[in-house]
Coordinates of C-alpha atoms in Angstrom, one line a residue:
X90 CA 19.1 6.0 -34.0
X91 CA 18.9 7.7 -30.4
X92 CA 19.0 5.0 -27.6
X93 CA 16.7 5.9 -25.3
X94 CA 17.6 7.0 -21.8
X95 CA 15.6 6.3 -18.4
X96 CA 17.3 8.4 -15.5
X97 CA 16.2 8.5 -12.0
X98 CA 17.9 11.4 -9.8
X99 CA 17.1 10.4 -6.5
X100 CA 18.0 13.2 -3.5
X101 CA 16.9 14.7 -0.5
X102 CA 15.1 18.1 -0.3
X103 CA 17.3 21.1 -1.3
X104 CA 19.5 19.2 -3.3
X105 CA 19.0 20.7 -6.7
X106 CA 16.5 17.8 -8.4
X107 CA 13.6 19.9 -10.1
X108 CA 16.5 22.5 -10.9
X109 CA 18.4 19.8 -12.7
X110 CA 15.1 19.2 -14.9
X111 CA 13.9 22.3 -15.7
X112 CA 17.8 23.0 -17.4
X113 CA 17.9 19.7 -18.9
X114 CA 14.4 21.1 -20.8
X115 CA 16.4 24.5 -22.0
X116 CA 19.2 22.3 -23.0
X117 CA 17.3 20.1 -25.5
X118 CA 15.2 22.9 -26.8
X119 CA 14.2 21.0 -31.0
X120 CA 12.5 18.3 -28.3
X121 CA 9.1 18.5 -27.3
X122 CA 9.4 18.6 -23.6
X123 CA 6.4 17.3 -21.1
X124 CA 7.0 18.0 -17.6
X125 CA 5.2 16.7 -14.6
X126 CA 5.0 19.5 -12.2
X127 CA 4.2 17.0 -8.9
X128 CA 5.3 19.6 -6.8
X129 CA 4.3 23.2 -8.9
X130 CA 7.7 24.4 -8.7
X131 CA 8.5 24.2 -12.0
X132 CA 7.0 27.7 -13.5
X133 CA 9.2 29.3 -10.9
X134 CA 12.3 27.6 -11.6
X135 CA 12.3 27.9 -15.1
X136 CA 11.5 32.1 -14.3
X137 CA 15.0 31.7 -12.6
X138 CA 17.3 29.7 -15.1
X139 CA 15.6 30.5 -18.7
X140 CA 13.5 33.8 -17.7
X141 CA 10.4 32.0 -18.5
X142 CA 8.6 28.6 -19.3
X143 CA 10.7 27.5 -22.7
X144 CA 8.2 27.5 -26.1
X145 CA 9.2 23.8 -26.4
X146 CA 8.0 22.7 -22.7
X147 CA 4.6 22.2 -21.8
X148 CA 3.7 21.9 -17.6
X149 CA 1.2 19.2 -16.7
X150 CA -0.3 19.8 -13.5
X151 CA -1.6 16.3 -12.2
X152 CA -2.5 16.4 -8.8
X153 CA -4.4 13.0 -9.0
X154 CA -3.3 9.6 -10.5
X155 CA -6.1 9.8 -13.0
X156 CA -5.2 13.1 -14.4
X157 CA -1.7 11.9 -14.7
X158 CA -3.1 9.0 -17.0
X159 CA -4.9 11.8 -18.9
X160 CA -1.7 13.4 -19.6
X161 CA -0.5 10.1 -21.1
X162 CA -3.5 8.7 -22.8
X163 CA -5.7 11.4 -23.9
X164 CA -5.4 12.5 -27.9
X165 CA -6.1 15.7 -26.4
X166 CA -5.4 16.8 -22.7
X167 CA -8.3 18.1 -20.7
X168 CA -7.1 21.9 -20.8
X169 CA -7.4 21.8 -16.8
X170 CA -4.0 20.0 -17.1
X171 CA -2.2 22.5 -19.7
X172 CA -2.7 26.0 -18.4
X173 CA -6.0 26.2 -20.5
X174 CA -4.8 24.8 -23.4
X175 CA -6.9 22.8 -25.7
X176 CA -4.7 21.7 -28.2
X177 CA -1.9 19.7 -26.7
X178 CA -2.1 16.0 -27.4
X179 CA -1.3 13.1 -25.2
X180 CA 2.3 11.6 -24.6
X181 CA 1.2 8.5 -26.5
X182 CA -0.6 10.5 -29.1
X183 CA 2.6 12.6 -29.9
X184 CA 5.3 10.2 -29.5
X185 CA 3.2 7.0 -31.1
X186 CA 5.5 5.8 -33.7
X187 CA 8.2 7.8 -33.8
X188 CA 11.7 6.4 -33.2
X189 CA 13.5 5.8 -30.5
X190 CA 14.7 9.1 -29.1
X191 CA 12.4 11.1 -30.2
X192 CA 10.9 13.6 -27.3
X193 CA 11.5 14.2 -23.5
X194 CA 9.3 13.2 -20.6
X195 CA 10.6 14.6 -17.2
X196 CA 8.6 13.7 -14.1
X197 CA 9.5 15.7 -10.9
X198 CA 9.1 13.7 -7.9
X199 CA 7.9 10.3 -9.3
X200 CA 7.5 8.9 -5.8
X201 CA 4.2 10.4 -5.3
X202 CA 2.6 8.5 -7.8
X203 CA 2.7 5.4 -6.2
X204 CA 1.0 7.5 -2.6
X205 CA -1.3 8.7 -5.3
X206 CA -2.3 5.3 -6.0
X207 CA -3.1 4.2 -3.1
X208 CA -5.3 7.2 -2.4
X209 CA -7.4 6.5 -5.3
X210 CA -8.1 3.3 -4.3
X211 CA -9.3 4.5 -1.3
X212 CA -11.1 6.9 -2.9
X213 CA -12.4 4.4 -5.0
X214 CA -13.5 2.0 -1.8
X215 CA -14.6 4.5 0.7
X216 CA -15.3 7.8 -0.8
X217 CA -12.2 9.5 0.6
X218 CA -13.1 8.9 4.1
X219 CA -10.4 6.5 5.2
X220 CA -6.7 6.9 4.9
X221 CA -5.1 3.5 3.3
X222 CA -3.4 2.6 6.9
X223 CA -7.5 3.1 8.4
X224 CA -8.8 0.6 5.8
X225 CA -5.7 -2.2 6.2
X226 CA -6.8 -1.9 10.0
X227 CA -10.4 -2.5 9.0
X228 CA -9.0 -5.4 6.9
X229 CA -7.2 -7.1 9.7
X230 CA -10.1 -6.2 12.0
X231 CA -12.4 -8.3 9.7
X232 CA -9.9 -11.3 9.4
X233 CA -9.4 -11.3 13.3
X234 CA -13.0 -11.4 13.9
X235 CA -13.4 -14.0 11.4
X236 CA -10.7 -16.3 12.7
X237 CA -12.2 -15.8 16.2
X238 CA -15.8 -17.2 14.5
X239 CA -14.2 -20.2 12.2
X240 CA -12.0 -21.0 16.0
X241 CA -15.3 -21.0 17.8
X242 CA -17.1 -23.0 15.3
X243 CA -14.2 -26.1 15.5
X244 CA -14.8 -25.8 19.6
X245 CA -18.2 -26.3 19.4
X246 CA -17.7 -28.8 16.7
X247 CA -15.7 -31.2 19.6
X248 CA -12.3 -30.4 17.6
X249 CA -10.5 -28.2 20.3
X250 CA -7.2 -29.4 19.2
X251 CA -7.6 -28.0 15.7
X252 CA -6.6 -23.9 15.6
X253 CA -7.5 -21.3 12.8
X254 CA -4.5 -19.2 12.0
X255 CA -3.6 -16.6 9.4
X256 CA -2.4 -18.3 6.0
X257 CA 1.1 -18.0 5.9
X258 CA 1.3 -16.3 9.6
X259 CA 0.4 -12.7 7.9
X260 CA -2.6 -10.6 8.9
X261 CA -2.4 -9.3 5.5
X262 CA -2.3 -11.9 3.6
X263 CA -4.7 -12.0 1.2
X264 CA -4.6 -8.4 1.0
X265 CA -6.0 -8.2 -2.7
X266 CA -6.0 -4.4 -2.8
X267 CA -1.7 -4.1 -3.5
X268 CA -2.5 -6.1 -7.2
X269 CA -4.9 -3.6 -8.4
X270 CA -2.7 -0.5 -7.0
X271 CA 0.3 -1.8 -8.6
X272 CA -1.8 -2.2 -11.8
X273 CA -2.8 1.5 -11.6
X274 CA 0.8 2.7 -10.8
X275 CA 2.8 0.0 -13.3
X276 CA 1.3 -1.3 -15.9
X277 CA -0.9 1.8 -16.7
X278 CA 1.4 4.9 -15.8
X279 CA 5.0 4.0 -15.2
X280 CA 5.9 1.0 -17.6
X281 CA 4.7 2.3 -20.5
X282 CA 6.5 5.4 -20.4
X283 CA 9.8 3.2 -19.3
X284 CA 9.5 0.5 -21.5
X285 CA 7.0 1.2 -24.5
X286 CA 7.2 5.4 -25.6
X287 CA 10.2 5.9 -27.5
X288 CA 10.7 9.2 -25.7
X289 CA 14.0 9.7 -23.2
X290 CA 12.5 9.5 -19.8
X291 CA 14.0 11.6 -16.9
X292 CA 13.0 11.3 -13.2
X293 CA 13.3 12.5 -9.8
X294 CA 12.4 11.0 -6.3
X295 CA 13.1 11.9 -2.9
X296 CA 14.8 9.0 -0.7
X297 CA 14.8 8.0 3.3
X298 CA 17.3 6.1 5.6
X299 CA 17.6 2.1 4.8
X300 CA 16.2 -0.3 6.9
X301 CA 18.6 -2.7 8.0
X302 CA 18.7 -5.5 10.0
X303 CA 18.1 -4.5 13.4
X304 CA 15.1 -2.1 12.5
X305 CA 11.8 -3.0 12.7
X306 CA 10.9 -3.2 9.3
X307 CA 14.0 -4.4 7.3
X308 CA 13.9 -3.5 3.4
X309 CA 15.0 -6.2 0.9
X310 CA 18.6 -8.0 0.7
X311 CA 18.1 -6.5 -2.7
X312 CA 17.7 -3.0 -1.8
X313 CA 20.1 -3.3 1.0
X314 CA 22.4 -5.0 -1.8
X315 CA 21.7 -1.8 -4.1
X316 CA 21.6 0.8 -1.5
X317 CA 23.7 -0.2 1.7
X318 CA 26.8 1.6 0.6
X319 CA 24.8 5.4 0.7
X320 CA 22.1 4.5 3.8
X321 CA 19.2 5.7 1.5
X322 CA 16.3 4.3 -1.4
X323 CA 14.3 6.6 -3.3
X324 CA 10.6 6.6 -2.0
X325 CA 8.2 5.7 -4.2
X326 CA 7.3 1.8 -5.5
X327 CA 10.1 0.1 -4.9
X328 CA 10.0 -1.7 -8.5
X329 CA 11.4 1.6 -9.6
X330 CA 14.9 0.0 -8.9
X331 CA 15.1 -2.0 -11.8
X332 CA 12.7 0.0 -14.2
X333 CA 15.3 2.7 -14.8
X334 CA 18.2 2.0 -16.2
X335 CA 20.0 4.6 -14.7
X336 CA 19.9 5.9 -11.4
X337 CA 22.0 8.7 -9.4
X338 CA 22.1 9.9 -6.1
X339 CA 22.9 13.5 -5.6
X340 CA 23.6 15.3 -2.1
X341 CA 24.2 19.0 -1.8
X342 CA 26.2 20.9 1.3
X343 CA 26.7 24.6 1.8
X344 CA 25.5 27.8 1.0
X345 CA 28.3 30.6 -0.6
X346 CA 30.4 27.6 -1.6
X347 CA 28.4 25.1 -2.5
X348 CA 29.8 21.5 -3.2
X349 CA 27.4 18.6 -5.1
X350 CA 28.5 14.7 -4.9
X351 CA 27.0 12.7 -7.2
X352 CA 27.0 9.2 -6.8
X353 CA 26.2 6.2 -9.2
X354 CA 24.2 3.6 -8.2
X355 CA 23.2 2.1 -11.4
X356 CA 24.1 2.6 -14.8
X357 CA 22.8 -0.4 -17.0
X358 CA 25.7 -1.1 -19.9
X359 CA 27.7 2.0 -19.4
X360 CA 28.9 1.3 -15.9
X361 CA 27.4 -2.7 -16.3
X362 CA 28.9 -4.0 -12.6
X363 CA 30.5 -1.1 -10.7
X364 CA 29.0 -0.7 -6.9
X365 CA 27.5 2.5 -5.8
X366 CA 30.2 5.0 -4.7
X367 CA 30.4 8.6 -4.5
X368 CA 32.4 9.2 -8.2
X369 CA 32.0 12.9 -8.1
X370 CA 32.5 16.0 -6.4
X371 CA 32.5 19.3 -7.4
X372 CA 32.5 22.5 -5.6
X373 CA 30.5 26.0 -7.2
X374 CA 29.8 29.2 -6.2
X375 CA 26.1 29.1 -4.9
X376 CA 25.5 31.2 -8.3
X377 CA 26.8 28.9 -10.8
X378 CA 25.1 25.9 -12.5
X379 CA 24.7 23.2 -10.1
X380 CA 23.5 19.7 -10.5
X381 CA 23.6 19.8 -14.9
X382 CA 27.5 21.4 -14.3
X383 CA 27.8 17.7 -12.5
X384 CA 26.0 16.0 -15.2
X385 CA 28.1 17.6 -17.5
X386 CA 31.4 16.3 -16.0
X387 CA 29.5 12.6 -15.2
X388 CA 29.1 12.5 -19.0
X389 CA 32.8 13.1 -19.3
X390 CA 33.4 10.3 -17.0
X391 CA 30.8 7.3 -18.6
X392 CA 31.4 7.8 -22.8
X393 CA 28.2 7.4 -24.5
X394 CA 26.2 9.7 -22.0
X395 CA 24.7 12.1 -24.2
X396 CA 25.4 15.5 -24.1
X397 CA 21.6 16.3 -25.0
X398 CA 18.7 14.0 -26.4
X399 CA 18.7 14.7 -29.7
X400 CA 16.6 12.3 -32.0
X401 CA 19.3 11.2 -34.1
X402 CA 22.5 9.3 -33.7
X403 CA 24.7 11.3 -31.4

């Protein structure tokens, strides 16, 4: 039996990410393929490196959270989704029970699920009016006010020593909206497709600079563990980190020569305990294959990679 893969490819713009999908799609072509075209480049890409959309591939166009739970949960997607079509069933409903290996889900640009989230919970809350940094204001607003009533009371009261602070020192404390946003993004989108669809899962994210100590906001000794050695994390909901169980970072420099580095950052059994480093580096003529060409040599590097994902024993 196949063991299933979850890859992230995390990069900044330019780099060769949704380029990397779309010829990992033509590669595996006795899959059924289900893209998430986040950013609607897709069509055009696959027009460049397979003359056309492959038979095998179908494009979901999700531009809100809920459609994107559509695409998964639906026994049929709404045709708005497919291009019209009104006979393609859900991820779950086509991959329920088959075994492990057994279809491809590529996501472009996973990190904007988890801005997606937010947004519809403030879509939920206030119509669309407010952005999510507006309402947190409002939140804090509400919590100062309230403190400055509960501190007047104990005045009045005769109890001027006593003070009302903020429970644990944090004006967002108690901020009850990141559970139900979380739920939306993990346990009802990005989990099941990780941990619970037997299909090979492939992903891509764009990534900023690391906050380190110093800054204003520091990230995590964890990420700063994970990350520190390439100055970057993938945007997106930072759980991400440990829900894939491969994760590579890919930078791209030039324009006639073009050279790709591909580092590791994390692959779970295969390269169990090595540190991020840059492992590879290849240089191509900007009309060559870029990013798979890389993969293809990575695979070379950590035995067991598969070559494609193939629902049998490879």
């Amino acid at each position: 039996m196949a063991a299933k893969e979850t890859i992230e490819i995390v990069g900044g713009a330019n780099t060769g990410k949704t380029v990397f999908l779309c010829e990992m799609a033509v590669a595996n072509p006795d899959q059924t393929v289900y893209l998430f075209d986040n950013q609607m480049k897709a069509r055009r890409v696959f027009q460049f490196v397979a003359g056309g959309v492959p038979d095998n591939v179908i494009i979901l166009h999700t531009p809100t959270l809920q459609d994107a739970k559509l695409a998964v949960w639906s026994d049929k997607i709404p045709a708005h989704i497919v291009g019209g079509r009104t006979d393609v069933p859900g991820i779950d409903a086509a991959f329920h029970g088959q075994p492990e290996g057994t279809g491809l889900v590529l996501i472009d640009n996973i990190d904007v699920w988890w801005d997606r989230s937010q947004q519809h919970y403030v879509s939920r809350m206030s119509q669309g009016e407010q952005s999510l940094g507006d309402h947190m204001l409002e939140t804090v607003a509400r919590k100062r006010a309230d403190q400055q009533r509960r501190q007047e009371a104990i005045e009045k009261s005769g109890n001027s020593n006593q003070t009302v602070g903020m429970k644990g020192g944090s004006e967002f404390e108690g901020f009850v909206e990141w559970p139900v946003i979380k739920q939306w993004h993990n346990e009802e989108l990005v989990e099941p497709l990780l941990f619970d669809f037997p299909c090979h899962v492939i992903a891509t994210a764009l990534v900023r600079e690391l906050r380190q100590a110093g800054d204003f906001f520091t990230d995590s000794e964890d990420r700063q563990e994970m990350w520190g050695a390439l100055r970057v994390v993938p945007l997106g909901e930072k759980g991400n980190d440990g829900r894939f169980n491969t994760i590579l970072y890919i930078e791209r420099q030039g324009l006639e020569e073009v050279t790709y580095r591909l580092s590791c950052v994390k692959d779970m059994a295969r390269a169990m305990g090595k540190p991020a480093k840059l492992f590879l580096r290849k240089t191509l003529a900007a009309d060559e294959a870029g990013v798979f060409s890389v993969w293809d040599e990575y695979r070379s590097q950590q035995p067991g990679t598969p070559a494609k994902f193939e629902a049998d024993v490879y």
